PDB file of C-alpha atoms and ligand atoms in Angstrom:
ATOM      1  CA  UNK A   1      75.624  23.643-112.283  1.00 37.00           C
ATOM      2  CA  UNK A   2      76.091  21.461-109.107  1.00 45.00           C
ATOM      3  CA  UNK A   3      75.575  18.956-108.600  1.00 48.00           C
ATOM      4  CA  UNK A   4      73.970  17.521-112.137  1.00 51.00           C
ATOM      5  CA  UNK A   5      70.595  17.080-113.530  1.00 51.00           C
ATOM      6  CA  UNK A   6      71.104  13.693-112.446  1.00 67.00           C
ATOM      7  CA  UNK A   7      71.380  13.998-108.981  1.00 79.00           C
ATOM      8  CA  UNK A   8      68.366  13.139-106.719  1.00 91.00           C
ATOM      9  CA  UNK A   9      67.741  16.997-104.782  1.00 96.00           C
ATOM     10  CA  UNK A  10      66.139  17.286-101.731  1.00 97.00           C
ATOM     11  CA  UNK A  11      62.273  18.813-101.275  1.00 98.00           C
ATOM     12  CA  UNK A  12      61.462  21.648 -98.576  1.00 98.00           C
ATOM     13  CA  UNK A  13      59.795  19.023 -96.518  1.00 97.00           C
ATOM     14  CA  UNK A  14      63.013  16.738 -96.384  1.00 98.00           C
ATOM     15  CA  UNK A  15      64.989  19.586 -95.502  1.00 98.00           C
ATOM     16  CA  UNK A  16      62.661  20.845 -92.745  1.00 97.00           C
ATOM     17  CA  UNK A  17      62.711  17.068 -91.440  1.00 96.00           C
ATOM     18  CA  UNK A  18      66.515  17.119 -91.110  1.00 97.00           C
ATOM     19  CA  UNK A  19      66.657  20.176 -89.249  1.00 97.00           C
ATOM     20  CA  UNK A  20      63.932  18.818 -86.645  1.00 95.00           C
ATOM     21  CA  UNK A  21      65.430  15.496 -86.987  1.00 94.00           C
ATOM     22  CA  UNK A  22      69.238  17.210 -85.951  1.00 94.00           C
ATOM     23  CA  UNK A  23      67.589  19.571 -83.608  1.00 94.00           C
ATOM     24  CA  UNK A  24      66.679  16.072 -81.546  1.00 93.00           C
ATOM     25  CA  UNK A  25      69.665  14.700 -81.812  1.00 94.00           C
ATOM     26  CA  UNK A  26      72.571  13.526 -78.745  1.00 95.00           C
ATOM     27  CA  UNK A  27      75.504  14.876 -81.302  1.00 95.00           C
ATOM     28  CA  UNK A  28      77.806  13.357 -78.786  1.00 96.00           C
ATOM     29  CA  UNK A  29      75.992  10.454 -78.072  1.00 96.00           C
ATOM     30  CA  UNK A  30      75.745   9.801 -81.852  1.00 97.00           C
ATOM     31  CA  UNK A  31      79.218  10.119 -82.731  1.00 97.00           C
ATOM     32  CA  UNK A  32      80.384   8.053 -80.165  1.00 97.00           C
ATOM     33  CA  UNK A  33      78.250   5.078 -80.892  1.00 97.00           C
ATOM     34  CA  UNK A  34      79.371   5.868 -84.808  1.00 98.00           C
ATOM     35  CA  UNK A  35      83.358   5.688 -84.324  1.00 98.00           C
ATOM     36  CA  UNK A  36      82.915   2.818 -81.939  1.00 97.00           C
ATOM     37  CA  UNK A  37      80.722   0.366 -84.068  1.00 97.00           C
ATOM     38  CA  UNK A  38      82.729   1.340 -86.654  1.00 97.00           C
ATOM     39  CA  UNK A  39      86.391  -0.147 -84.830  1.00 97.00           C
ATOM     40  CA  UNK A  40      84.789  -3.166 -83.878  1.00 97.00           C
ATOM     41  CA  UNK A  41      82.977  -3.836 -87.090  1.00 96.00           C
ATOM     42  CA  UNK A  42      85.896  -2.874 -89.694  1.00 95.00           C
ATOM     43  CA  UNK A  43      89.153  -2.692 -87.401  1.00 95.00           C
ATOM     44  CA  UNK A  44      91.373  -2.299 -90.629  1.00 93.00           C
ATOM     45  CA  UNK A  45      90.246   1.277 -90.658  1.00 95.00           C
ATOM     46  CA  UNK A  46      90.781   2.509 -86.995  1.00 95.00           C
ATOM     47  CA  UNK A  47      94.840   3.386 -87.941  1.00 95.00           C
ATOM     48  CA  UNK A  48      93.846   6.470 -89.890  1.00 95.00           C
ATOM     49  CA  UNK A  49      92.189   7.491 -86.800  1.00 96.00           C
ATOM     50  CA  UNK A  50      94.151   9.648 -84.237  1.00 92.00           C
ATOM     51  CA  UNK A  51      93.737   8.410 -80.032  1.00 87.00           C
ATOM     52  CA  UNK A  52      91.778  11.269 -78.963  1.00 88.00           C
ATOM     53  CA  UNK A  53      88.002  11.108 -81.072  1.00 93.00           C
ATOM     54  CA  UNK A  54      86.023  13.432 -79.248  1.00 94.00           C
ATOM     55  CA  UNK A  55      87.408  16.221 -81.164  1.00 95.00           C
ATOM     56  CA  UNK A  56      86.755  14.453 -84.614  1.00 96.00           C
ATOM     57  CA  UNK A  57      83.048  13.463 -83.472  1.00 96.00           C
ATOM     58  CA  UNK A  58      82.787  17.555 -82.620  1.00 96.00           C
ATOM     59  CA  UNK A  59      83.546  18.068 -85.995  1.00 96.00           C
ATOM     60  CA  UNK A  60      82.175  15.494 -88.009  1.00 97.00           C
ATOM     61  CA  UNK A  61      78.643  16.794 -86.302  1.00 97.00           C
ATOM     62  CA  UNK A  62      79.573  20.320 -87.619  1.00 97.00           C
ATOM     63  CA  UNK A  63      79.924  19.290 -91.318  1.00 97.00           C
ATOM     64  CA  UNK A  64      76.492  17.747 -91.068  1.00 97.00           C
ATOM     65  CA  UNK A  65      74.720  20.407 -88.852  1.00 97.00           C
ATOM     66  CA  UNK A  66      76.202  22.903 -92.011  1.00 97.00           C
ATOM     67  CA  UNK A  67      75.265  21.019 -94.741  1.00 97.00           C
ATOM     68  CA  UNK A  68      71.701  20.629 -93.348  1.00 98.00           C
ATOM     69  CA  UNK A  69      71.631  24.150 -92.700  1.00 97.00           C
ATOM     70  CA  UNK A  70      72.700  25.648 -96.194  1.00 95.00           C
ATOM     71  CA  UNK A  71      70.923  23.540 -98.038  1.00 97.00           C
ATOM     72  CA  UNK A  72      70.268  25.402-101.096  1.00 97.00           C
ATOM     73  CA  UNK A  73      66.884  26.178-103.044  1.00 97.00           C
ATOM     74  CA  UNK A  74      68.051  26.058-106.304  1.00 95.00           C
ATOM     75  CA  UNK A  75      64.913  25.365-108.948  1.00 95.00           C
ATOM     76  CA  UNK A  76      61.479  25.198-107.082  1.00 97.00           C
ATOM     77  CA  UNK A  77      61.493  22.526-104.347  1.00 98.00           C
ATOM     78  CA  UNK A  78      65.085  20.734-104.922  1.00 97.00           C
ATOM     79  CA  UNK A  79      67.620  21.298-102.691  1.00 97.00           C
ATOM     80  CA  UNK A  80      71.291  20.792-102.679  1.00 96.00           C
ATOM     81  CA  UNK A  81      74.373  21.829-101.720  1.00 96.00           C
ATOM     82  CA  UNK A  82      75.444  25.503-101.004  1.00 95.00           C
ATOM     83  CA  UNK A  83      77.364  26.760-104.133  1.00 94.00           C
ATOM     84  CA  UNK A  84      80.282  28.223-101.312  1.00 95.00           C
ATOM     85  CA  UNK A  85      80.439  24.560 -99.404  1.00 96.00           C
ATOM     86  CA  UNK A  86      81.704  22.943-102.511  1.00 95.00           C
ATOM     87  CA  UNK A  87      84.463  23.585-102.743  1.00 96.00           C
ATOM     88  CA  UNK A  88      85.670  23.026 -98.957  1.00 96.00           C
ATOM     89  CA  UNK A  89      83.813  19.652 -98.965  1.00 96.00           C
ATOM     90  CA  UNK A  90      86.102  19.075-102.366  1.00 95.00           C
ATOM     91  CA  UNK A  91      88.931  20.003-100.310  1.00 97.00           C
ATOM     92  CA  UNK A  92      87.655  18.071 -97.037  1.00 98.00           C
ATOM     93  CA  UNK A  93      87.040  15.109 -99.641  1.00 96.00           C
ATOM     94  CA  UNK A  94      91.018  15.679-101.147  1.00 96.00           C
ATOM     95  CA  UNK A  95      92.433  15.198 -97.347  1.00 97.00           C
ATOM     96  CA  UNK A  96      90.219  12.431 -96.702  1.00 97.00           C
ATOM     97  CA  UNK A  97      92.049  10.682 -99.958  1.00 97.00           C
ATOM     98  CA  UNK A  98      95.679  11.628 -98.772  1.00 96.00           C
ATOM     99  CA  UNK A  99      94.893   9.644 -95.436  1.00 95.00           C
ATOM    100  CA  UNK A 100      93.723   6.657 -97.492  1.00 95.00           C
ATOM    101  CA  UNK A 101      90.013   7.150 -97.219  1.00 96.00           C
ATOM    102  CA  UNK A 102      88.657   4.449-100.470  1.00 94.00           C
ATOM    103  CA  UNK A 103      85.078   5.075-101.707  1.00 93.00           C
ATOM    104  CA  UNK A 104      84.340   2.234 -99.858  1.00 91.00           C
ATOM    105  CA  UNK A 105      84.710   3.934 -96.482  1.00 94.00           C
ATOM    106  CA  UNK A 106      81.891   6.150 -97.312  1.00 94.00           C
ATOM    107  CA  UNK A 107      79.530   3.631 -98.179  1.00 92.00           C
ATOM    108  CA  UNK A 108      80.368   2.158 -94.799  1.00 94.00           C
ATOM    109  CA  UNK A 109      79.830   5.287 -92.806  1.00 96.00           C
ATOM    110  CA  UNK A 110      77.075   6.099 -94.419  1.00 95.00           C
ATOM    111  CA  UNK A 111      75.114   2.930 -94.126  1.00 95.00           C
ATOM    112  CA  UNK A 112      76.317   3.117 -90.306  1.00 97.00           C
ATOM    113  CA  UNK A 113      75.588   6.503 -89.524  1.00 97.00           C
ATOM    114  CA  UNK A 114      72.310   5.881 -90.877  1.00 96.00           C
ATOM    115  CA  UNK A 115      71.400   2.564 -88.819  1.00 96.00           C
ATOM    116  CA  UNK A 116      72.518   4.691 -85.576  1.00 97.00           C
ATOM    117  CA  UNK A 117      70.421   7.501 -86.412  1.00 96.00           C
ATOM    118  CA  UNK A 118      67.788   5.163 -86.682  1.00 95.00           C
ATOM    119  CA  UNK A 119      68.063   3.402 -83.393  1.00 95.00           C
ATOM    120  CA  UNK A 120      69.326   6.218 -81.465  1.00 94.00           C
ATOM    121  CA  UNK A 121      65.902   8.337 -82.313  1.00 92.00           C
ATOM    122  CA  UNK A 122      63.705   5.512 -83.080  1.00 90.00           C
ATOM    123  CA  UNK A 123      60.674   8.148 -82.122  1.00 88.00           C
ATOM    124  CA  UNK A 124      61.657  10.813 -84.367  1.00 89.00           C
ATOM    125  CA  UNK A 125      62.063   8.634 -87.418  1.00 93.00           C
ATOM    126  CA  UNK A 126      60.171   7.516 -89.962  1.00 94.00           C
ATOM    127  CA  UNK A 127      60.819   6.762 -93.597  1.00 93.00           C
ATOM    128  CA  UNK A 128      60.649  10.229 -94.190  1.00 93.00           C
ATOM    129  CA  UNK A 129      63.589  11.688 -92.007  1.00 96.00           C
ATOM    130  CA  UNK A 130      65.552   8.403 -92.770  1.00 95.00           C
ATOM    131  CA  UNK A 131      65.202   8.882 -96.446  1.00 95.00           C
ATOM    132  CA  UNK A 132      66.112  12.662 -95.974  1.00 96.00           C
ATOM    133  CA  UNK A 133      69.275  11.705 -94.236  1.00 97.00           C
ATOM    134  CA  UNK A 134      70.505   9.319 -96.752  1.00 94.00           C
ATOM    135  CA  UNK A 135      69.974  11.943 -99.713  1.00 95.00           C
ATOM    136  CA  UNK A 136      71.753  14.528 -97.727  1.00 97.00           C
ATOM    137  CA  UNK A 137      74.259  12.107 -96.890  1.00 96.00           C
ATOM    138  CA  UNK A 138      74.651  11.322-100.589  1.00 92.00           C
ATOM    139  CA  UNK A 139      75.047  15.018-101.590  1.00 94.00           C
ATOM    140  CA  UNK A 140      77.629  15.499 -99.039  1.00 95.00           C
ATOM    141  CA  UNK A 141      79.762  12.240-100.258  1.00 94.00           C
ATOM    142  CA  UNK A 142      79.428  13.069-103.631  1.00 92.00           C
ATOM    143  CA  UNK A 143      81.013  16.425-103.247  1.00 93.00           C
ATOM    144  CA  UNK A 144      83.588  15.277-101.044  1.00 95.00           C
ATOM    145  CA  UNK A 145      84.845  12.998-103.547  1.00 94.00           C
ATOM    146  CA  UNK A 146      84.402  14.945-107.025  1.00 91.00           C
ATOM    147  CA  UNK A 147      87.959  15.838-106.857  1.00 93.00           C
ATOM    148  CA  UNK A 148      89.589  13.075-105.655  1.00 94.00           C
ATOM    149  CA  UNK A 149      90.827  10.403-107.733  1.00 93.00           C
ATOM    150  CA  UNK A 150      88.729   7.758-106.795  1.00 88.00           C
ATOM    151  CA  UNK A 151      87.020   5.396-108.967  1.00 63.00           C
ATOM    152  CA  UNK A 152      83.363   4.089-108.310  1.00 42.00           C
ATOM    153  CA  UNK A 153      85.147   0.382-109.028  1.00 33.00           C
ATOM    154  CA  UNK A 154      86.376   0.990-105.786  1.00 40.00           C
ATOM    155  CA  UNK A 155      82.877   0.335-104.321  1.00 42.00           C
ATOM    156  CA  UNK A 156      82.279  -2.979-102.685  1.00 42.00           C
ATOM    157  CA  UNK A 157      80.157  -5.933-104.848  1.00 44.00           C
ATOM    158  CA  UNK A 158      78.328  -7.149-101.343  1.00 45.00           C
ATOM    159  CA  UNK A 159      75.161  -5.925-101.735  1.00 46.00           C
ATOM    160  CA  UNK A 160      75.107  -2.720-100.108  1.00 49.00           C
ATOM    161  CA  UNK A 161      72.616  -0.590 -98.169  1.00 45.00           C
ATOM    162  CA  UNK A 162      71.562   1.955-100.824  1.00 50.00           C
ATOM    163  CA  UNK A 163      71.098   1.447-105.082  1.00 55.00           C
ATOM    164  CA  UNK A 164      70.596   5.065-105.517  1.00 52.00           C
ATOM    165  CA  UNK A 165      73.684   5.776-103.988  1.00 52.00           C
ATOM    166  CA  UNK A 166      75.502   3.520-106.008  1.00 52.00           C
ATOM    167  CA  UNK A 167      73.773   4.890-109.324  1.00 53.00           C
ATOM    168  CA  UNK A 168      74.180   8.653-108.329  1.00 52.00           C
ATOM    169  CA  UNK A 169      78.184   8.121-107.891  1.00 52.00           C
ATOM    170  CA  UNK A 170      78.543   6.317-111.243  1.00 49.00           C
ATOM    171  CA  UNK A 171      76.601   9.131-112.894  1.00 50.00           C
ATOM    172  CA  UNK A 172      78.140  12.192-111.346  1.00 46.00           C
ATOM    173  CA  UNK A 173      81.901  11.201-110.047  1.00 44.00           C
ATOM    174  CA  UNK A 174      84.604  12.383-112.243  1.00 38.00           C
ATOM    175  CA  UNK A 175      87.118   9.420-113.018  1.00 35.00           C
TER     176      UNK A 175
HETATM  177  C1  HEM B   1      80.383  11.790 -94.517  1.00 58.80           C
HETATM  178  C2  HEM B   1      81.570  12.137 -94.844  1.00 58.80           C
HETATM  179  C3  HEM B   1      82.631  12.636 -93.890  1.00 58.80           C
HETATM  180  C4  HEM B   1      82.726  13.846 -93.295  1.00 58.80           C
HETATM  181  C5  HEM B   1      81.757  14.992 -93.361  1.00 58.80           C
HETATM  182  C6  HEM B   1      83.969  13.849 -92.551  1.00 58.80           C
HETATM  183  C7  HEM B   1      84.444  14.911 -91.820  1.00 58.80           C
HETATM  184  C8  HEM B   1      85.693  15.007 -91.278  1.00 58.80           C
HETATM  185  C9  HEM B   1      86.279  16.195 -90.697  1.00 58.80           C
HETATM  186  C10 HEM B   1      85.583  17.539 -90.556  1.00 58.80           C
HETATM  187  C11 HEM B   1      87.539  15.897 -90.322  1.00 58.80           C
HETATM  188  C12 HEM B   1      88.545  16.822 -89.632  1.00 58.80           C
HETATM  189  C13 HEM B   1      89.440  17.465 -90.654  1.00 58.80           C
HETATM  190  C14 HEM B   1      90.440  18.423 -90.029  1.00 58.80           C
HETATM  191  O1  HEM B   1      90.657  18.377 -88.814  1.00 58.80           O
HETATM  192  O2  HEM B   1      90.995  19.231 -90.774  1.00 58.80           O
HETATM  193  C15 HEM B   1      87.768  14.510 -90.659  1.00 58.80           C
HETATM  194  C16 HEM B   1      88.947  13.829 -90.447  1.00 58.80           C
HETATM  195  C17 HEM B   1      89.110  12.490 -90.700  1.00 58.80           C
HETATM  196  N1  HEM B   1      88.184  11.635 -91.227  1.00 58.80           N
HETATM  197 FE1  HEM B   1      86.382  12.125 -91.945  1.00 58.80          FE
HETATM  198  N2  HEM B   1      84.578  12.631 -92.696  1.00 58.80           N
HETATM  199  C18 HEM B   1      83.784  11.862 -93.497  1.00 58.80           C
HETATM  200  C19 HEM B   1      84.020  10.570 -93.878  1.00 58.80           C
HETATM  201  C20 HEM B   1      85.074   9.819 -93.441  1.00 58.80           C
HETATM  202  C21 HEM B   1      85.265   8.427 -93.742  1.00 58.80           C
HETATM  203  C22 HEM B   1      84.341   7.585 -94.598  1.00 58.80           C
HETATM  204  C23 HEM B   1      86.405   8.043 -93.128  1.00 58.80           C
HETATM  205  C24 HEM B   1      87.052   6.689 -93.109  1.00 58.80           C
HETATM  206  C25 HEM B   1      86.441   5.619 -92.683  1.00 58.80           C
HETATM  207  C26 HEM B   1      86.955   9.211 -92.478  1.00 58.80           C
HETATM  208  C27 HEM B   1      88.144   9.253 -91.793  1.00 58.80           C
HETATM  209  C28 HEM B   1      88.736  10.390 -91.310  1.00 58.80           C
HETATM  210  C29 HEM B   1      90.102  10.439 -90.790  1.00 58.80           C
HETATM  211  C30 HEM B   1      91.065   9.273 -90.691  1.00 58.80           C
HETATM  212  C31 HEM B   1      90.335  11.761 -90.412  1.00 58.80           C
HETATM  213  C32 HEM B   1      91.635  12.343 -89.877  1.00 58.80           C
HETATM  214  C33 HEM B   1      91.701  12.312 -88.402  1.00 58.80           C
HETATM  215  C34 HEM B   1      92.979  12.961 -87.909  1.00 58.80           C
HETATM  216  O3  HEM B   1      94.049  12.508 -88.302  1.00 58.80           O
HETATM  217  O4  HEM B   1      92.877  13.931 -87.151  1.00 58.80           O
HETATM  218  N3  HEM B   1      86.109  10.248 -92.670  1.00 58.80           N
HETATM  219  N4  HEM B   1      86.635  13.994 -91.239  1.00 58.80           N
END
């Protein structure tokens, strides 16, 4: 059963916050500011990157606006990942690895994604959608990397944005 019993799931109100939340969102707006703070902040990464990154921001959106969309009721009121979208987020997560994408770069988009969703729509958030964001963001991560043959040692020991993500890859990642 997917994820694990150990996995955080998301409620019906945290997914009906991330569908409002992405329904308010500047897609465009949001990847741009995401790929450009990340080159200036970690420059090591921007060679995996092609030239052109409007296409990749296109679909970088689309994986999210999916996820959010088939989130899946799968006991009463936890949510998580669409049985079907495993295995092409395994996949995603597998090509990721073969262009040198560490554990480490997730934990860095992540945390970044989720400080420019937070300033871009300071009115829509709250604790709430924020918190609903990082879980789905979590899920997402989790299954992209289940096949890959990355090891949570991989992770950074600055402190870093989220425990719970941190505790959630050491319990469920395959080594
Ligand atoms: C939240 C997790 C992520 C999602 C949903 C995601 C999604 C995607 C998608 C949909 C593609 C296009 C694949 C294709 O065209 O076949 C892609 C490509 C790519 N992603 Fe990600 N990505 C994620 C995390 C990351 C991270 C953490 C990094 C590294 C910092 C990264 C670096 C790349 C690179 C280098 C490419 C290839 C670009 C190219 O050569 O065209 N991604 N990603």
């Amino acid at each position: 059963m997917w994820p694990n019993s150990d996995m955080e799931n998301l409620t019906t109100s945290q997914v009906a916050a991330l569908k409002k939340s992405l329904r308010l969102l500047d897609t465009e707006k949001l990847a741009g500011e995401f790929y450009g703070t990340l080159f200036k902040r970690y420059p090591q990464v921007k060679h995996m990157f092609p030239t052109d990154m409007k296409e990749l921001g296109i679909k970088l959106m689309s994986v999210f606006e999916l996820v959010i969309y088939s989130f899946e009721e799968k006991k009463h009121n936890e949510f998580s990942l669409q049985d079907a979208l495993i295995k092409p987020m395994q996949e995603l997560g597998k090509q990721h690895e073969a262009k040198g994408v560490v554990t480490e770069h997730y934990t860095i988009a992540n945390d970044l994604l989720l400080e420019i969703l937070v300033k871009q729509n300071k009115a829509a958030f709250n604790p709430e959608v924020e918190n609903s964001w990082r879980l789905a963001l979590e899920h997402l991560t989790v299954a992209m990397l289940s096949r890959t043959n990355l090891k949570v040692a991989e992770m950074p020991d600055e402190p870093t944005l989220r425990d719970t993500f941190h505790s959630i890859m050491k319990k469920v990642l395959r080594k």
